Coordinates of C-alpha atoms and ligand atoms in Angstrom, one line a residue:
M1 CA 2.5 14.6 -16.0
N2 CA 1.3 12.9 -13.0
L3 CA 2.0 9.0 -12.2
A4 CA -0.3 6.7 -10.3
V5 CA 1.4 3.9 -8.4
L6 CA -0.7 1.9 -6.9
G7 CA -1.2 -2.0 -5.3
A8 CA -3.1 -3.9 -8.0
Q9 CA -3.6 -7.4 -5.5
W10 CA -4.2 -7.8 -1.4
G11 CA -1.6 -5.4 -1.1
D12 CA 2.6 -5.9 -0.2
E13 CA 3.3 -5.9 -3.6
G14 CA 6.5 -4.5 -3.3
K15 CA 5.0 -0.8 -4.1
G16 CA 7.7 0.9 -1.8
K17 CA 10.6 -0.3 -3.7
I18 CA 8.5 0.4 -6.9
V19 CA 8.2 4.1 -5.5
D20 CA 11.4 4.4 -4.2
L21 CA 12.3 4.1 -7.9
L22 CA 10.4 5.6 -10.3
T23 CA 10.7 8.5 -7.5
P24 CA 13.4 11.1 -9.3
H25 CA 11.2 11.1 -12.0
F26 CA 8.9 13.5 -10.1
D27 CA 8.8 16.7 -7.6
I28 CA 6.5 15.6 -4.5
V29 CA 5.0 12.3 -4.2
A30 CA 1.8 12.2 -2.6
R31 CA 0.3 10.1 0.0
Y32 CA -3.8 9.7 -0.5
Q33 CA -4.8 6.6 1.8
G34 CA -4.0 4.7 4.4
G35 CA -2.3 5.0 8.1
H36 CA 0.5 3.1 9.4
N37 CA -0.7 -0.2 8.6
A38 CA 1.4 0.0 5.4
G39 CA 4.8 -1.0 5.6
H40 CA 6.7 -0.1 2.8
T41 CA 10.3 -2.1 3.2
V42 CA 12.6 -0.2 1.2
Y43 CA 16.4 -1.2 0.5
V44 CA 19.1 1.6 -0.3
G45 CA 22.8 0.8 -0.6
G46 CA 22.4 -1.9 1.9
T47 CA 20.3 -0.3 4.1
K48 CA 16.7 -1.7 5.1
F49 CA 14.0 1.1 5.4
I50 CA 10.0 0.7 6.8
L51 CA 8.0 3.8 6.0
R52 CA 4.3 2.8 7.1
L53 CA 3.6 7.1 6.8
I54 CA 5.7 9.2 4.5
P55 CA 5.8 8.1 1.4
S56 CA 8.8 6.0 0.6
G57 CA 10.3 9.1 -1.5
I58 CA 11.5 10.6 1.6
L59 CA 15.2 9.0 0.6
H60 CA 15.0 11.3 -1.7
P61 CA 17.1 13.7 -1.4
G62 CA 15.6 17.5 -1.9
I63 CA 11.5 15.3 -2.9
I64 CA 8.9 16.9 -1.2
C65 CA 6.1 14.4 0.7
V66 CA 3.1 14.5 1.1
I67 CA 0.5 13.2 3.4
G68 CA -2.9 13.4 2.2
N69 CA -6.2 13.9 3.5
G70 CA -7.6 10.3 2.6
V71 CA -4.5 9.3 5.4
V72 CA -5.0 8.9 9.0
V73 CA -2.2 9.8 11.1
D74 CA -1.0 8.7 14.3
P75 CA 1.0 11.8 15.9
Q76 CA 3.4 9.6 17.8
A77 CA 4.0 7.4 14.5
L78 CA 4.6 10.0 11.8
L79 CA 7.2 11.5 14.6
S80 CA 8.9 8.2 15.2
E81 CA 9.7 7.7 12.2
V82 CA 10.6 10.7 11.0
D83 CA 13.7 10.1 14.1
E84 CA 14.5 7.2 12.8
L85 CA 14.7 8.8 8.9
T86 CA 16.4 11.8 11.0
R87 CA 19.0 9.0 13.0
N88 CA 19.7 7.6 9.6
G89 CA 20.7 10.2 7.7
I90 CA 18.2 11.6 6.0
D91 CA 17.6 15.1 5.6
V92 CA 13.6 15.8 6.2
D93 CA 13.6 19.6 6.8
N94 CA 10.6 21.5 4.7
R95 CA 10.0 17.8 2.7
I96 CA 6.9 17.3 4.9
V97 CA 3.3 18.0 4.3
L98 CA 0.6 17.1 6.2
S99 CA -2.6 17.8 5.0
D100 CA -4.8 20.3 7.0
K101 CA -7.6 17.9 7.3
A102 CA -6.5 14.2 8.1
H103 CA -7.9 12.5 10.5
L104 CA -5.6 11.7 13.1
I105 CA -5.1 8.2 15.2
L106 CA -4.9 9.0 19.3
P107 CA -5.1 6.2 21.9
Y108 CA -9.0 5.6 22.3
H109 CA -8.1 4.3 18.5
R110 CA -6.1 1.4 19.1
D111 CA -8.2 -0.2 22.0
L112 CA -11.6 0.1 20.0
D113 CA -10.0 -1.6 16.9
L114 CA -9.1 -4.5 19.6
L115 CA -12.1 -4.4 21.2
S116 CA -14.0 -4.7 18.0
E117 CA -12.2 -7.0 16.8
A118 CA -11.9 -9.6 20.1
R119 CA -16.1 -9.3 19.2
R120 CA -16.1 -10.6 16.5
G121 CA -14.9 -13.3 17.5
E122 CA -14.3 -16.5 14.5
R123 CA -15.6 -13.0 12.0
K124 CA -12.5 -11.0 12.6
I125 CA -11.1 -8.7 10.1
G126 CA -7.5 -9.7 10.9
T127 CA -6.4 -5.5 11.3
T128 CA -3.0 -4.9 12.0
S129 CA -5.3 -3.6 15.5
R130 CA -3.5 -0.3 14.9
G131 CA -6.8 1.9 15.3
I132 CA -7.0 2.8 11.3
G133 CA -10.4 1.6 11.1
P134 CA -11.9 2.9 13.9
A135 CA -10.1 6.4 13.4
Y136 CA -11.9 6.3 9.7
E137 CA -15.5 5.7 11.5
D138 CA -14.7 9.1 13.1
K139 CA -14.7 10.6 10.1
I140 CA -17.5 9.7 8.5
A141 CA -19.0 10.6 11.8
R142 CA -18.1 13.3 11.9
R143 CA -16.5 13.4 15.8
G144 CA -12.8 13.1 14.2
I145 CA -9.5 15.4 15.0
R146 CA -8.5 16.1 12.3
A147 CA -4.9 18.2 12.2
G148 CA -6.0 21.5 11.2
D149 CA -7.1 21.4 14.5
L150 CA -4.3 21.7 15.9
A151 CA -4.8 25.1 15.4
D152 CA -6.7 25.7 18.5
P153 CA -5.8 23.7 21.6
Q154 CA -9.5 24.7 22.8
A155 CA -11.1 23.1 20.3
L156 CA -8.9 20.5 20.9
E157 CA -9.0 19.9 24.4
H158 CA -13.0 19.9 24.0
D159 CA -13.8 17.0 21.4
V160 CA -10.7 14.9 23.5
R161 CA -12.7 14.8 26.2
D162 CA -16.2 14.2 24.2
N163 CA -14.2 10.6 22.5
V164 CA -12.1 9.8 25.3
T165 CA -15.8 10.1 27.1
A166 CA -16.7 7.6 24.5
R167 CA -14.8 5.2 24.4
N168 CA -14.5 4.7 28.1
R169 CA -18.3 4.2 27.5
L170 CA -17.4 1.0 25.9
V171 CA -14.6 -0.2 27.0
Q172 CA -15.0 -1.0 30.3
D173 CA -12.3 -2.4 31.3
T174 CA -9.6 0.2 32.4
T175 CA -10.5 3.9 32.3
M176 CA -8.4 6.2 30.4
D177 CA -7.9 10.1 30.9
W178 CA -8.4 12.5 28.5
R179 CA -5.9 15.1 29.9
A180 CA -2.9 12.6 29.8
V181 CA -4.6 11.9 25.6
L182 CA -4.6 16.2 25.1
D183 CA -1.4 16.5 27.0
Q184 CA 0.7 14.5 25.2
L185 CA -1.5 15.2 21.5
L186 CA -0.3 18.9 23.1
S187 CA 3.3 18.1 23.1
H188 CA 3.2 17.0 19.6
R189 CA 1.6 19.6 18.6
I190 CA 4.9 21.3 18.8
R191 CA 6.6 19.3 16.2
I192 CA 4.2 18.8 13.7
R193 CA 1.7 21.5 13.3
P194 CA 4.9 23.7 10.9
W195 CA 4.3 20.8 8.8
V196 CA 0.1 21.0 8.5
R197 CA -1.2 22.5 5.0
D198 CA -4.1 23.3 2.4
V199 CA -3.1 20.2 0.9
S200 CA -4.9 20.4 -2.6
L201 CA -3.9 24.5 -2.9
M202 CA 0.0 23.2 -2.6
L203 CA -0.4 20.9 -5.5
S204 CA -3.1 22.7 -7.3
D205 CA 0.1 25.7 -6.9
A206 CA 2.9 22.9 -7.5
M207 CA 1.5 21.4 -10.9
R208 CA 1.1 25.3 -12.4
D209 CA 4.4 25.7 -11.5
G210 CA 4.9 23.0 -13.6
K211 CA 6.3 20.7 -11.2
S212 CA 5.4 16.9 -11.2
I213 CA 4.3 14.4 -8.7
L214 CA 4.0 10.3 -8.0
F215 CA 0.7 9.8 -6.5
E216 CA 1.1 6.9 -4.1
G217 CA -1.3 3.6 -3.2
A218 CA -0.9 1.8 0.4
Q219 CA -2.6 -1.7 0.3
G220 CA -4.3 -3.1 -2.5
T221 CA -6.7 -2.9 -4.7
L222 CA -8.3 -5.9 -3.2
L223 CA -8.3 -4.5 -0.1
D224 CA -10.3 -1.5 -1.6
I225 CA -13.2 -0.3 1.2
D226 CA -15.8 -0.9 -1.4
H227 CA -13.8 -2.4 -4.0
G228 CA -12.4 -5.1 -2.4
T229 CA -12.9 -8.9 -0.4
Y230 CA -15.7 -6.8 1.9
P231 CA -15.6 -7.0 4.7
F232 CA -11.9 -8.5 4.8
V233 CA -10.9 -5.6 3.1
T234 CA -9.1 -2.0 4.6
S235 CA -10.9 0.9 5.8
S236 CA -10.3 3.4 2.4
N237 CA -9.8 3.4 -1.3
A238 CA -6.5 2.1 -1.8
S239 CA -7.4 2.1 -5.6
I240 CA -7.3 5.0 -7.9
G241 CA -10.6 7.2 -6.7
G242 CA -8.8 7.4 -3.4
V243 CA -6.3 10.3 -5.4
C244 CA -9.0 12.5 -5.9
T245 CA -10.7 12.4 -2.6
G246 CA -7.1 11.2 -0.8
L247 CA -5.7 14.2 -1.5
G248 CA -8.3 16.7 -3.2
V249 CA -7.3 16.6 -6.9
G250 CA -9.4 16.0 -10.1
P251 CA -9.0 13.0 -12.3
R252 CA -7.7 15.1 -15.6
V253 CA -4.0 15.1 -13.1
I254 CA -4.0 12.3 -12.9
G255 CA -1.6 10.9 -16.2
G256 CA -0.9 7.0 -15.9
V257 CA -1.2 4.3 -13.7
L258 CA 0.7 1.7 -13.0
G259 CA -0.6 -1.1 -11.1
V260 CA 1.9 -2.9 -9.2
A261 CA 1.8 -6.5 -9.0
K262 CA 4.0 -9.9 -7.7
A263 CA 4.5 -12.8 -10.3
Y264 CA 2.4 -15.2 -7.6
T265 CA -0.5 -13.3 -4.6
T266 CA -0.2 -13.1 -1.6
R267 CA -2.8 -12.1 1.1
V268 CA -2.0 -11.3 5.0
G269 CA -5.5 -11.4 7.3
E270 CA -8.9 -13.2 6.8
G271 CA -10.9 -13.5 3.5
P272 CA -10.8 -15.9 0.7
L273 CA -7.9 -16.2 -1.5
P274 CA -9.0 -18.6 -4.1
T275 CA -5.2 -19.7 -5.5
E276 CA -4.0 -20.0 -1.7
L277 CA -1.2 -22.8 -1.9
F278 CA -1.6 -24.8 1.6
G279 CA 0.7 -28.0 1.4
E280 CA 5.0 -27.3 0.4
M281 CA 4.1 -25.0 -2.4
G282 CA 3.0 -22.4 -0.4
N283 CA 5.5 -22.8 2.4
R284 CA 8.6 -22.2 -0.5
L285 CA 6.9 -19.5 -2.1
R286 CA 6.7 -17.8 2.0
E287 CA 10.2 -18.2 2.8
S288 CA 11.8 -17.5 -0.8
G289 CA 9.3 -14.7 -0.7
H290 CA 10.3 -13.6 3.1
E291 CA 6.2 -13.1 3.0
Y292 CA 6.3 -12.2 6.3
G293 CA 4.2 -8.6 6.9
A294 CA 6.5 -5.8 7.1
V295 CA 4.5 -3.9 10.5
T296 CA 2.8 -6.9 12.3
G297 CA 5.7 -9.7 11.1
R298 CA 2.1 -12.0 10.7
P299 CA 3.0 -14.7 7.9
R300 CA 1.2 -13.6 4.8
R301 CA -0.8 -16.1 3.4
C302 CA 0.7 -17.4 -0.5
G303 CA -0.9 -18.9 -4.4
W304 CA -0.4 -18.9 -7.4
Y305 CA -0.4 -15.5 -9.8
D306 CA -4.5 -14.7 -10.1
A307 CA -5.0 -13.1 -14.2
V308 CA -8.8 -12.2 -12.6
A309 CA -7.8 -10.8 -9.6
I310 CA -5.2 -8.5 -12.0
R311 CA -8.1 -8.0 -14.9
Y312 CA -10.3 -6.4 -12.5
S313 CA -7.0 -4.4 -10.7
V314 CA -7.4 -3.4 -14.4
R315 CA -10.6 -2.2 -14.5
I316 CA -11.2 -0.7 -11.7
N317 CA -7.8 1.1 -11.3
G318 CA -7.9 1.8 -15.7
L319 CA -4.2 0.5 -14.9
D320 CA -2.2 0.8 -18.1
A321 CA 0.3 -1.6 -17.0
L322 CA 1.6 -3.5 -14.1
A323 CA 5.3 -3.1 -12.2
L324 CA 5.9 -6.7 -12.0
T325 CA 7.6 -7.4 -8.7
K326 CA 9.0 -10.5 -6.8
L327 CA 9.9 -12.6 -10.2
D328 CA 12.5 -14.0 -8.7
V329 CA 11.0 -16.0 -5.9
L330 CA 9.8 -18.3 -9.2
D331 CA 13.1 -19.2 -9.8
G332 CA 14.6 -22.9 -9.4
L333 CA 10.6 -24.4 -9.4
D334 CA 10.4 -26.7 -11.9
R335 CA 6.1 -26.2 -12.9
L336 CA 4.4 -22.7 -11.7
E337 CA 0.4 -21.9 -12.6
I338 CA -1.4 -19.4 -14.0
C339 CA -4.9 -18.8 -13.0
T340 CA -6.9 -17.7 -15.2
A341 CA -10.6 -18.0 -14.4
Y342 CA -12.9 -19.5 -11.8
R343 CA -15.2 -22.5 -11.4
C344 CA -18.2 -21.8 -9.3
E345 CA -21.1 -24.4 -9.0
G346 CA -20.3 -25.8 -12.2
Q347 CA -20.4 -22.3 -14.7
M348 CA -16.4 -21.0 -16.0
L349 CA -16.2 -17.7 -14.9
T350 CA -13.9 -14.9 -16.4
D351 CA -14.6 -12.0 -14.1
F352 CA -14.0 -11.7 -10.7
P353 CA -16.9 -12.4 -8.8
S354 CA -18.1 -9.0 -6.9
D355 CA -20.2 -11.1 -4.2
I356 CA -17.5 -12.4 -1.3
T357 CA -19.5 -15.9 -1.1
R358 CA -19.8 -16.2 -4.5
L359 CA -16.0 -15.7 -4.5
A360 CA -15.2 -17.8 -1.7
A361 CA -16.5 -21.0 -3.5
C362 CA -15.0 -20.1 -6.6
E363 CA -11.8 -23.1 -7.5
P364 CA -9.4 -21.6 -10.0
V365 CA -8.7 -22.8 -13.2
Y366 CA -5.1 -23.1 -13.8
E367 CA -2.8 -22.9 -17.0
R368 CA 0.7 -24.6 -16.1
M369 CA 3.6 -23.0 -17.4
P370 CA 7.9 -24.8 -17.3
G371 CA 9.6 -22.2 -14.4
W372 CA 13.2 -21.3 -15.0
T373 CA 16.5 -23.1 -12.7
A374 CA 18.8 -20.1 -13.8
P375 CA 18.2 -17.6 -11.3
T376 CA 16.9 -14.3 -12.6
R377 CA 17.4 -12.4 -9.3
G378 CA 19.3 -9.0 -9.8
L379 CA 18.9 -9.3 -13.8
R380 CA 18.6 -5.5 -15.6
R381 CA 17.4 -6.9 -19.5
F382 CA 14.2 -8.5 -19.7
D383 CA 16.2 -10.6 -22.9
D384 CA 18.3 -12.3 -20.3
L385 CA 15.7 -13.4 -18.8
P386 CA 15.7 -17.5 -19.2
E387 CA 13.6 -18.4 -21.8
A388 CA 10.6 -20.1 -19.8
A389 CA 10.7 -16.7 -17.2
R390 CA 10.0 -14.6 -20.6
R391 CA 7.5 -17.0 -21.5
Y392 CA 5.7 -16.5 -18.5
V393 CA 5.4 -12.7 -18.1
A394 CA 4.3 -13.1 -21.5
R395 CA 1.2 -15.6 -20.9
L396 CA 0.4 -13.3 -17.3
E397 CA 0.4 -10.1 -19.7
E398 CA -2.0 -12.1 -21.7
A399 CA -3.5 -13.4 -19.3
S400 CA -3.7 -9.9 -17.0
G401 CA -4.8 -7.8 -20.4
V402 CA -1.8 -5.5 -19.7
P403 CA 1.5 -5.4 -20.3
A404 CA 4.3 -5.2 -17.3
A405 CA 6.2 -2.1 -18.2
I406 CA 8.7 -3.1 -15.0
I407 CA 10.1 -6.3 -13.2
S408 CA 12.0 -6.4 -10.7
T409 CA 14.1 -9.1 -10.2
G410 CA 15.2 -8.5 -6.6
S411 CA 14.5 -5.6 -3.4
A412 CA 17.2 -3.9 -4.9
R413 CA 16.6 -0.3 -6.0
D414 CA 19.0 -1.8 -8.8
D415 CA 17.7 -5.0 -9.2
T416 CA 15.3 -3.7 -11.8
I417 CA 14.2 -4.3 -15.3
L418 CA 12.6 -1.1 -17.2
R419 CA 11.5 -2.0 -20.3
E420 CA 11.2 1.6 -22.6
D421 CA 9.4 0.3 -24.9
I422 CA 6.3 -0.4 -23.2
I423 CA 6.8 2.5 -21.4
A424 CA 6.6 4.4 -23.8
K425 CA 3.9 2.2 -26.0
C426 CA 1.6 2.6 -22.7
K427 CA 3.2 7.0 -22.1
L428 CA 4.3 6.1 -18.6
P429 CA 5.3 9.9 -17.9
I430 CA 8.7 8.3 -16.5
L431 CA 11.3 8.3 -19.1
T432 CA 11.6 12.0 -18.9
A433 CA 14.3 12.0 -16.1
P434 CA 17.7 10.1 -15.9
L435 CA 17.3 7.3 -13.3
R436 CA 18.8 8.2 -10.7
T437 CA 19.8 5.0 -7.9
G438 CA 22.4 4.5 -5.2
R439 CA 22.6 5.7 -1.7
P440 CA 20.7 8.9 -0.6
S441 CA 22.9 11.2 0.7
Ligands
LIG501 P1 5.3 -2.8 0.1 O1 3.8 -2.7 1.2 O2 3.8 -3.0 -1.2 O3 5.8 -1.7 -0.6 O4 5.2 -4.1 -0.2 P2 6.1 -5.1 1.1 O5 7.6 -3.7 1.4 O6 4.7 -5.1 2.5 O7 7.0 -6.2 0.6 C1 7.9 -6.1 0.2 C2 9.3 -6.8 0.0 O8 9.4 -7.6 -1.3 C3 10.5 -5.8 0.6 O9 10.4 -6.6 1.5 C4 10.6 -6.0 0.3 O10 12.2 -5.4 -0.2 C5 11.1 -6.9 -1.0 N1 10.6 -6.7 -3.2 C6 9.8 -5.4 -3.5 N2 10.6 -6.5 -4.9 C7 11.4 -7.6 -4.4 C8 12.2 -8.3 -5.5 O11 11.8 -7.9 -6.9 N3 12.3 -9.6 -5.0 C9 12.4 -9.6 -3.7 N4 13.1 -10.8 -4.0 N5 12.0 -9.6 -3.0 C10 11.4 -7.9 -3.3

């Protein structure tokens, strides 16, 4: 049975840790969208790994890691990541598969990203300026260069020349040399080509042979290009639909959907965030949660748990359960708030508005809950949580409409409460193998 693990909020929910934790139950981890703007941070045996493109399953020996056609791939970033993993003792040989249909991010995409943000001025999206958006634009405009194109250097030359010429027409203060772009790509080609395959076929064969897959999402549902808070979104489908389009698999192979959500809310970049906290409490969450971007170092905006947004995420993705992360960050607060509805233009809303202007006008309606003083950090049994923490989780589950099957109480693999009764009740396919933890060999 296969499982999809995706972000239920605005990204940075701690998907990296959850995927890493669940990987031993699967044979393959397959990433379906996004680019190297995602930054999963995983701590294993005290070593910090930041994975941008390669699924975090790579930290477990023997697991095959797939980068699907829905991902946009910067060849330079991919090779740097591979080199860094190798330096840290991770054996990546024969473990990386890259879809022949995955589009490549080339140096001109980065320039176009910066240019488009500069032109937007006040209305900027707050992108990571890594060329992700422009690479997806080229994909939709049918002028993109795909990993499979690395097989044909002549066609590559033609396409690179055309695309760099188009870039030079737009970015007038500097000129890019298409030959330099091509030469660099050709040099990367030698290392990357052996990884390139028909991913849809490979996954289909693997499933026929009884192998199981963990589908890994990047960013979060509220940043989804279609269902997120457009235009302040990422350029791909971070929500469940992205699994099918981004890997070439049918919907029935998805055996369960786990949404990762923090026990509070964060967002990086621009766009509405109804439960945002501006004062001391916002700073407190940011500092205790280390809420700074893994890739850019940008401070994240922080707020209370927003059950309206989570209910929306449950609807869009058909979530079976939540993996609730960073509960420990709330340790020591004397009170907590859960947003259960919005007040908007004199009306009470219980559904997340589809219109972003309306969302921006929404005020959260909070329910106050008592906090707890005893630390939850590192706890592994639900019953060991302070009573107020258990009550907080119970109310949050009720307000969200799904149970929390996993509760994370720290950044390490073992700092986790696995609620086996809920996992079994939700039929999540993660009880078939004992949990392997510890340092990767
Ligand atoms: P992702 O992109 O969704 O994987 O999220 P990030 O990696 O950007 O952010 C998650 C951060 O929170 C990482 O630094 C994790 O190590 C950390 N983290 C994950 N779960 C927990 C938790 O339960 N408690 C604490 N304190 N940190 C956590």
